mmCIF file of C-alpha atoms in Angstrom:
data_model
loop_
_atom_site.group_PDB
_atom_site.id
_atom_site.type_symbol
_atom_site.label_atom_id
_atom_site.label_comp_id
_atom_site.label_asym_id
_atom_site.label_seq_id
_atom_site.Cartn_x
_atom_site.Cartn_y
_atom_site.Cartn_z
ATOM 1 C CA MET A 1 -122.233 -3.089 -110.666
ATOM 2 C CA THR A 2 -120.153 -1.740 -107.855
ATOM 3 C CA GLU A 3 -121.669 -1.033 -104.545
ATOM 4 C CA PRO A 4 -121.337 2.517 -103.243
ATOM 5 C CA GLN A 5 -118.704 2.950 -100.601
ATOM 6 C CA PRO A 6 -119.869 4.254 -97.223
ATOM 7 C CA ALA A 7 -118.908 7.815 -96.468
ATOM 8 C CA PRO A 8 -115.663 8.032 -94.528
ATOM 9 C CA ARG A 9 -116.219 8.357 -90.779
ATOM 10 C CA ARG A 10 -115.205 11.621 -89.314
ATOM 11 C CA THR A 11 -112.952 11.209 -86.337
ATOM 12 C CA MET A 12 -112.530 13.766 -83.643
ATOM 13 C CA SER A 13 -109.197 15.439 -83.461
ATOM 14 C CA ASN A 14 -107.082 14.962 -80.364
ATOM 15 C CA SER A 15 -107.335 18.628 -79.379
ATOM 16 C CA ARG A 16 -111.123 18.665 -79.747
ATOM 17 C CA TYR A 17 -111.396 15.501 -77.627
ATOM 18 C CA ARG A 18 -109.228 17.025 -74.895
ATOM 19 C CA ALA A 19 -111.281 20.227 -74.927
ATOM 20 C CA LEU A 20 -114.528 18.270 -74.469
ATOM 21 C CA ILE A 21 -113.038 16.289 -71.563
ATOM 22 C CA ALA A 22 -111.843 19.508 -69.912
ATOM 23 C CA ILE A 23 -115.317 21.072 -70.272
ATOM 24 C CA ALA A 24 -116.917 17.950 -68.748
ATOM 25 C CA ILE A 25 -114.519 18.050 -65.784
ATOM 26 C CA VAL A 26 -115.148 21.756 -65.165
ATOM 27 C CA ALA A 27 -118.924 21.146 -65.315
ATOM 28 C CA ALA A 28 -118.645 18.237 -62.851
ATOM 29 C CA VAL A 29 -116.570 20.292 -60.403
ATOM 30 C CA GLY A 30 -119.040 23.181 -60.695
ATOM 31 C CA ALA A 31 -121.964 20.833 -59.980
ATOM 32 C CA LEU A 32 -120.113 19.443 -56.954
ATOM 33 C CA VAL A 33 -119.476 22.936 -55.549
ATOM 34 C CA LEU A 34 -123.120 23.922 -56.035
ATOM 35 C CA GLY A 35 -124.260 20.686 -54.397
ATOM 36 C CA VAL A 36 -122.085 21.244 -51.338
ATOM 37 C CA ARG A 37 -123.296 24.828 -50.964
ATOM 38 C CA ALA A 38 -126.917 23.708 -51.269
ATOM 39 C CA THR A 39 -126.529 21.219 -48.395
ATOM 40 C CA ASN A 40 -125.775 23.888 -45.797
ATOM 41 C CA THR A 41 -128.911 23.279 -43.736
ATOM 42 C CA GLY A 42 -128.484 25.725 -40.915
ATOM 43 C CA GLY A 43 -127.033 28.995 -39.885
ATOM 44 C CA GLU A 44 -124.586 29.679 -37.163
ATOM 45 C CA ASP A 45 -125.753 29.248 -33.589
ATOM 46 C CA ASN A 46 -123.978 32.473 -32.609
ATOM 47 C CA VAL A 47 -123.337 31.233 -29.105
ATOM 48 C CA THR A 48 -120.303 32.779 -27.439
ATOM 49 C CA ILE A 49 -119.554 32.342 -23.780
ATOM 50 C CA SER A 50 -117.351 34.922 -22.069
ATOM 51 C CA SER A 51 -115.822 35.761 -25.460
ATOM 52 C CA ARG A 52 -114.878 32.097 -25.888
ATOM 53 C CA PRO A 53 -116.535 30.737 -29.034
ATOM 54 C CA ASP A 54 -114.439 27.547 -28.696
ATOM 55 C CA MET A 55 -116.591 26.335 -25.777
ATOM 56 C CA VAL A 56 -119.885 25.820 -27.659
ATOM 57 C CA GLU A 57 -120.179 24.491 -31.188
ATOM 58 C CA HIS A 58 -123.984 24.112 -31.479
ATOM 59 C CA VAL A 59 -127.144 24.176 -29.435
ATOM 60 C CA TYR A 60 -130.235 22.103 -30.203
ATOM 61 C CA PRO A 61 -132.722 23.420 -31.040
ATOM 62 C CA PRO A 62 -131.060 26.590 -32.309
ATOM 63 C CA ASN A 63 -131.711 29.839 -30.456
ATOM 64 C CA GLY A 64 -135.122 31.240 -31.433
ATOM 65 C CA ASP A 65 -136.188 28.125 -33.360
ATOM 66 C CA GLN A 66 -139.694 26.652 -33.227
ATOM 67 C CA VAL A 67 -139.959 22.936 -32.390
ATOM 68 C CA LEU A 68 -142.407 20.286 -31.265
ATOM 69 C CA ARG A 69 -142.976 19.835 -27.538
ATOM 70 C CA GLN A 70 -141.322 16.380 -27.651
ATOM 71 C CA SER A 71 -138.109 17.623 -29.279
ATOM 72 C CA GLU A 72 -134.685 16.680 -27.985
ATOM 73 C CA ILE A 73 -132.644 19.468 -26.393
ATOM 74 C CA GLY A 74 -128.889 19.494 -26.313
ATOM 75 C CA VAL A 75 -125.551 21.137 -26.646
ATOM 76 C CA ASP A 76 -122.454 20.278 -28.657
ATOM 77 C CA LEU A 77 -119.480 21.549 -26.714
ATOM 78 C CA GLY A 78 -116.001 22.223 -27.970
ATOM 79 C CA PRO A 79 -113.220 19.652 -27.571
ATOM 80 C CA GLY A 80 -112.257 19.085 -23.958
ATOM 81 C CA TYR A 81 -115.560 20.200 -22.405
ATOM 82 C CA GLU A 82 -118.431 18.453 -20.630
ATOM 83 C CA GLY A 83 -121.768 19.809 -19.467
ATOM 84 C CA ASP A 84 -125.153 19.498 -17.796
ATOM 85 C CA LEU A 85 -128.551 20.938 -18.751
ATOM 86 C CA VAL A 86 -131.152 22.961 -16.870
ATOM 87 C CA VAL A 87 -134.514 23.308 -18.669
ATOM 88 C CA ASN A 88 -136.843 26.111 -17.612
ATOM 89 C CA GLY A 89 -135.048 26.320 -14.257
ATOM 90 C CA GLN A 90 -135.237 22.549 -13.616
ATOM 91 C CA PRO A 91 -131.886 20.727 -13.442
ATOM 92 C CA ILE A 92 -132.048 17.552 -15.502
ATOM 93 C CA PRO A 93 -130.888 14.523 -13.469
ATOM 94 C CA GLU A 94 -127.865 12.593 -14.735
ATOM 95 C CA GLU A 95 -129.920 9.478 -15.489
ATOM 96 C CA GLU A 96 -132.137 11.471 -17.893
ATOM 97 C CA LEU A 97 -129.228 12.917 -19.885
ATOM 98 C CA ARG A 98 -127.866 11.250 -22.994
ATOM 99 C CA ARG A 99 -124.154 11.885 -23.250
ATOM 100 C CA VAL A 100 -121.972 11.394 -26.299
ATOM 101 C CA PRO A 101 -118.536 11.857 -24.708
ATOM 102 C CA GLU A 102 -116.617 11.217 -27.951
ATOM 103 C CA GLN A 103 -118.270 14.316 -29.421
ATOM 104 C CA ASN A 104 -118.601 16.376 -26.208
ATOM 105 C CA GLN A 105 -122.391 16.371 -26.503
ATOM 106 C CA VAL A 106 -125.156 16.175 -23.918
ATOM 107 C CA PHE A 107 -128.884 15.826 -24.713
ATOM 108 C CA TYR A 108 -132.233 15.579 -22.949
ATOM 109 C CA LEU A 109 -135.399 14.111 -24.471
ATOM 110 C CA PRO A 110 -138.686 14.891 -22.702
ATOM 111 C CA GLY A 111 -140.850 11.828 -22.139
ATOM 112 C CA LYS A 112 -142.896 9.757 -19.747
ATOM 113 C CA GLY A 113 -141.124 9.322 -16.426
ATOM 114 C CA THR A 114 -138.693 12.208 -16.983
ATOM 115 C CA THR A 115 -138.548 15.730 -15.569
ATOM 116 C CA PHE A 116 -140.808 16.942 -18.416
ATOM 117 C CA GLU A 117 -143.270 14.607 -20.092
ATOM 118 C CA GLU A 118 -143.270 17.205 -22.854
ATOM 119 C CA LEU A 119 -141.996 20.756 -23.080
ATOM 120 C CA PRO A 120 -144.489 23.464 -22.136
ATOM 121 C CA GLY A 121 -145.996 25.310 -25.074
ATOM 122 C CA GLY A 122 -144.448 28.688 -25.742
ATOM 123 C CA THR A 123 -140.987 29.930 -24.860
ATOM 124 C CA ASN A 124 -138.590 27.427 -23.285
ATOM 125 C CA CYS A 125 -135.117 28.351 -22.102
ATOM 126 C CA VAL A 126 -132.184 26.037 -21.522
ATOM 127 C CA THR A 127 -129.122 26.769 -19.434
ATOM 128 C CA ALA A 128 -126.055 24.669 -20.048
ATOM 129 C CA ILE A 129 -123.327 24.388 -17.469
ATOM 130 C CA ALA A 130 -119.991 23.588 -19.091
ATOM 131 C CA TRP A 131 -116.583 22.824 -17.648
ATOM 132 C CA ARG A 132 -113.216 21.588 -18.847
ATOM 133 C CA SER A 133 -112.997 17.815 -18.690
ATOM 134 C CA ALA A 134 -109.421 18.068 -17.424
ATOM 135 C CA THR A 135 -110.331 20.161 -14.361
ATOM 136 C CA GLY A 136 -113.756 18.705 -13.588
ATOM 137 C CA ARG A 137 -116.994 20.271 -12.472
ATOM 138 C CA GLY A 138 -116.939 23.157 -10.045
ATOM 139 C CA VAL A 139 -113.487 24.521 -10.890
ATOM 140 C CA ASP A 140 -114.085 26.788 -13.889
ATOM 141 C CA ASP A 141 -117.780 26.260 -14.748
ATOM 142 C CA GLN A 142 -119.372 28.508 -17.352
ATOM 143 C CA THR A 143 -123.106 28.840 -17.916
ATOM 144 C CA PHE A 144 -124.959 30.007 -20.990
ATOM 145 C CA SER A 145 -128.590 30.041 -22.032
ATOM 146 C CA TRP A 146 -130.686 30.000 -25.148
ATOM 147 C CA CYS A 147 -134.427 29.971 -25.779
ATOM 148 C CA PHE A 148 -136.766 28.510 -28.384
ATOM 149 C CA GLU A 149 -140.494 28.108 -28.951
ATOM 150 C CA ALA A 150 -142.322 24.778 -28.454
ATOM 151 C CA SER A 151 -145.733 24.046 -29.893
#
């Protein structure tokens, strides 16, 4: 008795294989685009100083935001700028500022032994004083302010 032969295996045609690969690539690119769009975690800071949006890139916390009373405050300035911070009318001493010169950033973290142990509850306003690194402080200083809520 002869054994039955297995059914011939169907193979995918070259054009069908290419079409499936193309569909997989399009789906992967679409998923990547959606993933990148979904990671946009914040809006624009909308900070413009004297019609010069190149001076300030971001403020922390963003204008109008609500934060904890121990939150760090700061500003990310445009390339070629440096700055200082004044919180609720109190200039923050140099030794209390955290500078990141490579990124033109300056921050202040309230804490024990600093100007503010914690931020007062309610509205807090920060004034940043910015100047071109090339000219130094006092030559072409610009100031700008933003406010946020602390609780």
